[in-house]
C-alpha positions in Angstrom: 50.7 -21.8 2.0 51.5 -18.6 0.1 48.4 -19.1 -2.0 46.3 -19.2 1.2 48.0 -16.1 2.5 47.3 -14.3 -0.8 43.7 -15.4 -0.7 43.2 -14.3 2.9 44.8 -10.9 2.1 42.6 -10.3 -1.0 40.5 -7.2 -0.7 36.8 -7.6 -0.2 34.6 -7.6 -3.3 33.5 -4.1 -4.2 29.9 -3.3 -3.4 27.8 -3.3 -6.6 25.7 -0.5 -5.3 28.8 1.7 -5.0 29.5 1.4 -8.7 27.9 3.5 -11.4 26.3 0.5 -13.1 24.8 -0.6 -9.8 23.3 2.8 -9.1 21.9 3.1 -12.7 20.4 -0.4 -12.4 18.7 0.5 -9.1 17.4 3.7 -10.6 15.9 1.8 -13.5 14.2 -0.8 -11.4 12.8 1.9 -9.0 11.4 3.7 -12.1 9.2 0.6 -12.6 7.7 0.7 -9.2 7.3 4.5 -9.4 5.4 4.0 -12.6 3.1 1.3 -11.3 2.2 3.0 -8.0 1.9 6.5 -9.4 -0.5 5.3 -12.1 -2.9 4.0 -9.4 -2.9 7.4 -7.7 -2.7 9.8 -10.5 -6.0 8.6 -12.1 -8.0 9.1 -8.9 -7.6 12.9 -9.1 -8.8 13.0 -12.7 -12.0 10.9 -12.2 -14.5 13.8 -11.9 -13.2 15.3 -15.2 -13.2 11.9 -17.0 -16.8 11.4 -15.9 -17.8 14.7 -17.3 -16.0 14.2 -20.6 -17.0 10.6 -21.4 -20.4 10.6 -19.7 -19.7 7.9 -17.1 -22.4 7.3 -14.5 -21.2 7.4 -10.8 -21.5 3.6 -10.6 -19.6 2.9 -13.8 -16.9 5.4 -13.1 -15.3 3.0 -10.6 -14.2 0.7 -13.4 -11.6 3.2 -14.5 -9.9 2.4 -11.3 -11.2 -1.1 -10.6 -10.3 -2.4 -14.1 -6.7 -1.8 -13.5 -6.8 -3.1 -10.0 -8.5 -6.4 -11.0 -6.1 -7.4 -13.7 -3.1 -6.2 -11.9 -3.9 -8.2 -8.8 -5.4 -11.1 -10.7 -2.4 -11.9 -12.9 0.4 -11.0 -10.5 1.2 -14.6 -9.3 1.2 -15.8 -12.9 3.4 -12.9 -13.9 5.9 -13.4 -11.1 6.3 -17.1 -11.8 6.5 -16.5 -15.5 9.4 -14.2 -14.8 11.3 -17.0 -13.1 10.6 -19.5 -15.9 10.6 -17.4 -19.0 13.2 -14.8 -18.1 12.9 -11.7 -15.9 14.2 -9.1 -18.4 12.0 -10.6 -21.0 8.9 -10.2 -18.8 9.9 -6.7 -17.8 10.3 -5.6 -21.4 7.0 -7.2 -22.5 5.0 -5.9 -19.6 6.4 -2.3 -20.0 5.7 -2.4 -23.7 2.1 -3.4 -23.0 1.8 -0.8 -20.3 3.0 1.9 -22.7 0.6 0.9 -25.5 -2.4 0.7 -23.2 -1.5 4.0 -21.6 -1.5 5.6 -25.1 -4.9 3.9 -25.7 -6.3 5.3 -22.4 -5.2 8.8 -23.4 -6.8 8.6 -26.8 -10.0 6.9 -25.6 -13.2 8.5 -26.9 -15.6 6.1 -25.2 -16.2 4.5 -21.9 -15.7 0.9 -23.2 -12.3 1.8 -24.8 -11.0 3.5 -21.7 -12.0 0.6 -19.4 -10.6 -2.0 -21.8 -7.3 -0.2 -22.0 -7.2 0.0 -18.2 -7.6 -3.7 -18.0 -4.7 -4.2 -20.4 -2.7 -1.7 -18.4 -3.2 -3.8 -15.3 -2.0 -6.9 -17.1 1.1 -5.1 -18.2 1.8 -4.0 -14.7 1.3 -7.6 -13.4 4.3 -8.6 -15.6 6.6 -5.7 -15.1 6.4 -5.2 -11.3 7.4 -8.7 -10.0 10.0 -9.0 -12.8 11.6 -5.7 -11.7 11.6 -6.6 -7.9 13.0 -10.1 -8.5 15.8 -8.6 -10.7 16.6 -6.3 -7.8 16.7 -9.0 -5.2 18.9 -11.3 -7.3 21.2 -8.5 -8.5 22.0 -7.0 -5.1 23.3 -9.1 -2.2 23.8 -8.6 1.6 23.8 -5.0 2.8 23.4 -3.9 -0.8 20.1 -5.7 -1.0 18.9 -4.0 2.2 19.8 -0.5 0.8 18.2 -1.3 -2.6 15.0 -2.5 -1.0 14.9 0.5 1.2 15.2 2.8 -1.8 12.5 0.7 -3.6 10.2 1.0 -0.7 10.7 4.7 -0.3 10.1 5.3 -4.0 7.0 3.1 -3.9 5.6 5.0 -1.0 6.3 8.4 -2.4 4.9 7.5 -5.8 1.3 7.7 -4.4 1.8 11.2 -3.0 3.6 12.3 -6.2 0.8 10.8 -8.3 -1.8 12.8 -6.5 0.2 16.0 -7.1 0.8 15.2 -10.8 -2.8 14.3 -11.2 -4.0 17.7 -9.9 -1.5 19.6 -12.0 -2.0 17.7 -15.3 -5.8 17.6 -15.0 -6.1 21.3 -14.2 -3.5 22.6 -16.7 -3.4 20.1 -19.5 -6.5 17.9 -19.3 -7.3 14.4 -18.0 -5.7 12.6 -21.0 -2.3 13.7 -19.8 -2.5 11.6 -16.6 -2.1 8.7 -19.1 0.3 10.3 -21.6 2.7 11.1 -18.8 3.5 7.3 -18.6 5.0 7.2 -22.1 8.4 8.9 -21.5 8.9 6.8 -18.4 8.0 3.6 -20.2 10.5 4.6 -23.0 13.2 5.1 -20.4 12.5 1.7 -18.8 12.5 -0.1 -22.2 15.8 1.5 -23.2 17.4 0.8 -19.9 16.2 -2.8 -19.7 17.8 -3.4 -23.2 21.1 -1.6 -22.5 21.7 -2.2 -18.8 20.1 -5.4 -17.7 21.7 -8.8 -18.5 19.6 -11.1 -20.7 18.2 -14.2 -19.1 16.4 -17.0 -20.9 14.5 -18.5 -18.0 14.5 -22.1 -17.1 13.0 -25.3 -18.6 10.2 -26.9 -16.8 10.2 -30.8 -16.8 6.7 -32.1 -17.6 5.6 -28.8 -19.2 4.1 -25.6 -18.0 1.4 -25.9 -15.3 -1.5 -24.7 -17.4 -4.1 -25.9 -14.9 -2.5 -24.2 -12.0 -2.1 -21.0 -14.0 -5.8 -21.0 -14.9 -7.0 -21.8 -11.4 -4.9 -19.2 -9.6 -5.6 -16.4 -12.1 -9.4 -17.1 -12.2 -9.5 -17.3 -8.4 -7.6 -14.0 -7.9 -9.6 -12.2 -10.6 -12.9 -13.3 -9.0 -11.7 -12.5 -5.5 -10.6 -8.9 -6.3 -13.6 -8.4 -8.6 -16.0 -9.4 -5.7 -14.2 -7.2 -3.2 -14.4 -4.2 -5.6 -18.1 -4.7 -6.2 -19.0 -5.6 -2.5 -19.7 -1.9 -1.4 -22.3 -1.5 -4.2 -23.8 -5.0 -4.0 -23.8 -5.3 -0.2 -21.8 -7.8 1.9 -24.8 -9.9 2.5 -25.9 -10.0 -1.1 -26.0 -13.3 -3.0 -23.5 -12.1 -5.6 -21.0 -11.1 -2.9 -21.3 -14.3 -0.9 -21.3 -16.4 -4.1 -18.3 -14.6 -5.5 -16.3 -15.1 -2.3 -17.2 -18.7 -2.1 -16.4 -19.4 -5.7 -13.0 -17.7 -5.5 -12.2 -19.7 -2.3 -13.1 -23.0 -4.2 -10.9 -22.0 -7.1 -8.0 -21.2 -4.9 -8.5 -24.4 -2.9 -8.5 -26.4 -6.1 -5.3 -24.5 -7.1 -3.6 -25.6 -3.8 -4.7 -29.2 -4.4 -3.3 -29.1 -8.0 0.0 -27.7 -6.8 0.4 -30.4 -4.2 -0.1 -33.2 -6.8 2.2 -31.8 -9.5 5.9 -32.7 -9.5 6.8 -29.3 -10.9 4.0 -26.9 -9.9 3.5 -23.3 -11.1 3.8 -22.1 -7.5 5.9 -24.5 -5.3 4.1 -24.4 -2.0 7.5 -25.1 -0.3 8.2 -21.4 -0.6 5.9 -20.8 2.3 8.3 -22.8 4.5 10.8 -20.0 4.2 10.8 -18.5 7.7 8.7 -15.3 8.1 7.6 -15.0 4.4 3.9 -15.7 5.1 3.9 -13.3 8.0 5.5 -10.6 5.9 2.9 -11.0 3.2 0.0 -11.0 5.7 1.4 -7.9 7.3 1.4 -6.2 3.9 -2.2 -7.1 3.3 -3.5 -5.7 6.6 -1.2 -2.7 6.5 -2.2 -1.6 3.0 -5.9 -2.1 3.8 -5.4 0.7 6.3 -3.0 2.9 4.2 -4.9 2.8 1.0 -8.3 3.7 2.5 -6.6 6.4 4.6 -5.4 8.2 1.4 -8.9 7.8 -0.1 -10.8 9.2 2.8 -8.5 12.1 3.6 -8.6 13.1 -0.1 -12.4 13.1 0.0 -12.4 15.1 3.3 -10.1 17.8 1.7 -12.3 18.1 -1.4 -15.8 17.5 -0.2 -15.6 19.0 3.3 -12.8 21.6 3.2 -13.5 22.5 -0.4 -9.9 22.0 -1.7 -9.4 21.9 -5.5 -7.7 18.9 -7.2 -4.4 20.7 -7.3 -4.6 21.8 -3.6 -5.3 18.2 -2.6 -2.3 17.0 -4.6 0.0 19.6 -3.1 -1.2 18.7 0.4 0.5 15.3 0.1 4.0 16.7 -0.7 5.1 16.7 3.0 3.9 13.0 3.1 6.7 12.2 0.6 9.2 13.7 3.0 8.0 11.6 5.8 8.1 8.4 3.7 11.6 9.2 2.5 12.7 9.8 6.1 11.2 6.5 7.3 12.6 4.4 4.4 16.1 6.0 4.8 16.1 5.4 8.5 15.1 1.8 7.9 18.0 1.0 5.6 20.4 2.4 8.2 18.9 0.4 11.1 18.4 -3.0 9.4 22.0 -4.3 10.2 21.7 -3.2 13.8 18.2 -4.2 14.7 16.9 -6.5 12.0 13.7 -6.0 10.1 11.2 -7.0 12.8 11.6 -4.0 15.1 11.5 -1.7 12.0 8.1 -3.3 10.9 6.5 -3.1 14.3 7.7 0.5 15.1 6.6 1.6 11.6 3.1 0.1 12.2 2.8 1.7 15.6 3.9 5.1 14.2 1.6 4.9 11.3 -1.3 3.8 13.5 -0.7 6.9 15.7 -0.7 9.2 12.7 -4.0 7.8 11.3 -5.6 7.7 14.8 -4.7 11.5 15.0 -6.4 12.0 11.6 -9.5 10.2 12.8 -10.2 13.3 14.9 -10.5 15.7 11.9 -13.3 18.3 12.6 -15.8 19.7 10.1 -14.1 23.1 10.2 -10.5 21.7 10.2 -7.4 23.3 8.6 -4.5 21.8 6.9 -1.9 23.2 9.3 -3.9 22.6 12.4 -5.4 19.1 11.7 -3.7 17.4 8.7 -0.1 18.3 8.2 1.6 16.8 11.3 -0.4 13.5 11.4 0.2 13.0 7.7 3.9 13.4 8.1 3.9 11.1 11.1 1.9 8.5 9.2 4.3 8.9 6.2 7.3 8.2 8.4 5.6 5.0 9.7 4.7 4.0 6.2 8.3 4.3 5.1 9.6 2.2 8.0 7.0 -0.5 7.6 7.1 -0.8 3.9 10.9 -1.1 3.7 10.9 -3.6 6.5 8.1 -5.8 5.0 9.8 -5.8 1.5 13.1 -6.8 3.0 11.6 -9.5 5.3 9.5 -10.9 2.5 12.5 -11.4 0.2 15.0 -12.6 2.8 16.1 -16.2 2.4 14.3 -16.7 -0.9 16.3 -18.8 -3.4 17.2 -17.1 -6.7 15.1 -19.4 -8.8 11.9 -18.3 -6.9 12.6 -14.6 -6.5 9.9 -13.7 -9.1 7.4 -15.7 -7.2 8.3 -14.1 -3.9 8.1 -10.6 -5.5 4.7 -11.5 -6.9 3.4 -12.6 -3.5 4.4 -9.4 -1.7 3.0 -7.3 -4.6 -0.2 -9.3 -4.6 -0.5 -8.7 -0.9 -0.3 -4.9 -1.6 -3.1 -5.1 -4.2 -5.3 -7.5 -2.2 -5.0 -5.3 0.9 -5.8 -2.1 -1.1 -9.0 -3.7 -2.6 -10.0 -5.2 0.8 -9.5 -2.0 2.7 -11.4 0.2 0.3 -14.3 -2.3 0.0 -14.7 -2.8 3.8 -14.0 0.8 5.0 -16.0 2.6 2.4 -19.0 0.6 3.5 -18.3 1.6 7.1 -18.0 5.3 6.2 -21.1 5.2 3.9 -23.2 3.5 6.6 -22.3 6.1 9.2 -22.9 9.0 6.9 -26.2 7.6 5.6 -27.4 7.1 9.2 -26.7 10.7 10.1 -28.2 12.1 6.9 -31.4 10.2 7.7 -31.4 12.0 11.1 -31.2 15.3 9.1 -27.5 16.0 10.0 -25.9 18.6 7.7 -23.9 16.9 4.8 -20.4 18.2 5.9 -20.9 16.9 9.4 -22.3 13.5 8.2 -19.4 13.1 5.7 -16.8 13.9 8.4 -18.3 11.5 10.9 -18.1 8.7 8.3 -14.5 9.5 7.5 -13.7 9.6 11.2 -15.0 6.1 11.8 -13.3 4.7 8.7 -10.0 6.3 9.7 -10.3 4.9 13.3 -10.7 1.4 11.9 -7.7 2.0 9.5 -5.6 2.8 12.6 -6.7 -0.4 14.2 -5.6 -2.2 11.0 -2.1 -0.8 11.4 -2.0 -2.1 15.0 -3.0 -5.5 13.8 -0.4 -5.4 11.1 2.2 -4.6 13.8 1.1 -7.6 15.8 1.4 -9.9 12.7 4.8 -8.3 11.9 6.1 -9.9 15.1 6.1 -13.2 13.2 8.1 -11.9 10.2 11.7 -12.8 9.8 14.2 -10.6 11.6 16.8 -10.6 8.8 20.0 -8.4 9.1 21.4 -9.1 5.7 22.0 -12.9 5.7 22.3 -14.6 2.3 19.5 -16.2 0.5 18.3 -19.5 1.8 19.1 -22.8 0.2 16.1 -25.2 -0.3 16.0 -27.9 2.3 16.0 -30.8 -0.2 17.2 -31.2 -3.8 13.6 -32.1 -4.7 12.5 -28.6 -3.9 14.5 -27.2 -6.8 13.4 -27.5 -10.4 16.4 -28.2 -12.7 17.7 -25.3 -14.7 18.2 -25.3 -18.4 21.6 -23.8 -17.9 24.2 -26.6 -18.3 26.5 -24.8 -15.8 
C-alpha cells in the first residue's frame, strides 16, 4: 500500500527538451535540416556566375541543381530504411561525411563534369543524413516535447530556404561562387562532432532472410527515373516520347516494387506503415503544398531579377522578412497543437499561404518591393510555417520506433517530389504564356510578368488543394506512438532485451 502511494506521489518525469542535453540534441538535428535545405537554395543564386566561369550552356546549367535533386529524392526511401536497419547515428555520420567531401569537391571543381558529379554525390549524402536526423528526433522526444521539437525543425527547414538565398547573394558577390559550397564545411564538421559526442550509438536491427536487395533496386531506380523525367519534362515537352516513356517506366518499376514488398516476409518498406491513420494524407499534402511553395520562390526570384532589375544580393535580402513569417507560423503551431490538433493547423496554414501567393499573382511590371511583395511574402511565410509544422507532426504521429526512419524518408521524399513536380509543371505554364505574348510582340518585361502571374495563380490553387487533402491527415495532439496491430507487422530486433 505504501509502495503504491509512493509511486502515485512520484514527481512526473522531467521534460527532455527542458534539459541542456535535450536542447543541444535538438539544435544538432536542426542543423542537419538547415544544411540540407539551405544548400538547395544557396546554389540557385550563384548559377549565373557558375555558368560564366565554367562555360555551361543554359540547358546544361540545370544539372547543377537537378543532379542534387535527383539523387536526393531517388535514394531517400533507401536511406530512411537503412537508418532503421543499420543504425541512425551511423547513417547520419556517413551521410554527413559524404556531404562534406562532395561539397569540398564542388567548391574545387574546375570542369562541368566534376561539378555535376560532385552534386550527384552531395544529393546521395543528403538522402542518408536527412531521414536519419528526423527519425532520431522523433524517437528521442516524446509527447509534447516531440510537438515542440518538430515545430522547431519545421521552422528551421522553412527559414533555411530564405537564409540560403541571402547567403547565396552575399557569398557570390563578395567571395565568389565557390564559397556557396565551402560554407557547408564548418556546418558539416559541427554535425559530425555533435553526432559523435552527443547522440547515443545504435547498431540497427538484424533482418531475417537478409536485406531486400530487389526492393532496394526497384524503389531507387523507380524514384531516380521519376524525378529525372520530371526535371527534363519542361525541355523535352510533356507530350514527348521520352517524357511519356520515362513516366511509364518509372510507374512500372514502382509497381514491381509494391508487388515485391507484398510477397516478401521482411520487405525493405513494410506497406503496413500506410495503415497508420493519416500518414498517407500528410505525405500527399506535402507533395501538393511544396509543388506550390517551391515554384513560388523560383518565380518571385526571377521576377525580382529579370523584371525589377534586382541584384543577387538584393534578391536574397528581400527574403529576410519571409523568415520572420515562417518563424512566427511554426512557433504558433507548436503552441496550438495540444489545443486544436494538427489538422486545423495544416488547413489554416494552407489557406493563409494560398492567400499570400494569390496576392503575389497580381504583381505588376512596374511593381515595388514595399508595395507589391513584402506583405504577401510575409503572409505566405506564416502559412508555410503553420502548414509545414503541422504536416511534419501529423506524418510522424503514431509511427512505431522501428519504422521512424522510413516515415521520415517518406515525408522528405514528398518534399523533394513536390518540388520537382511543381517546377516542372509550372515552369512550362509560365514559359508557354510568355512565349505566346512574345510572339504577339509584347515587350519582354510584360511577357515575363504575365507568365509569372499565371504560374503563381496555379501555385495558389495548389495550396488550396493541399488544404483539402490535409483534412484527411491525422489530428494528433501529442498521443504516443502507435503499436502495430499484429506481431507479424514487427520485424524482430537484434537487441536481446
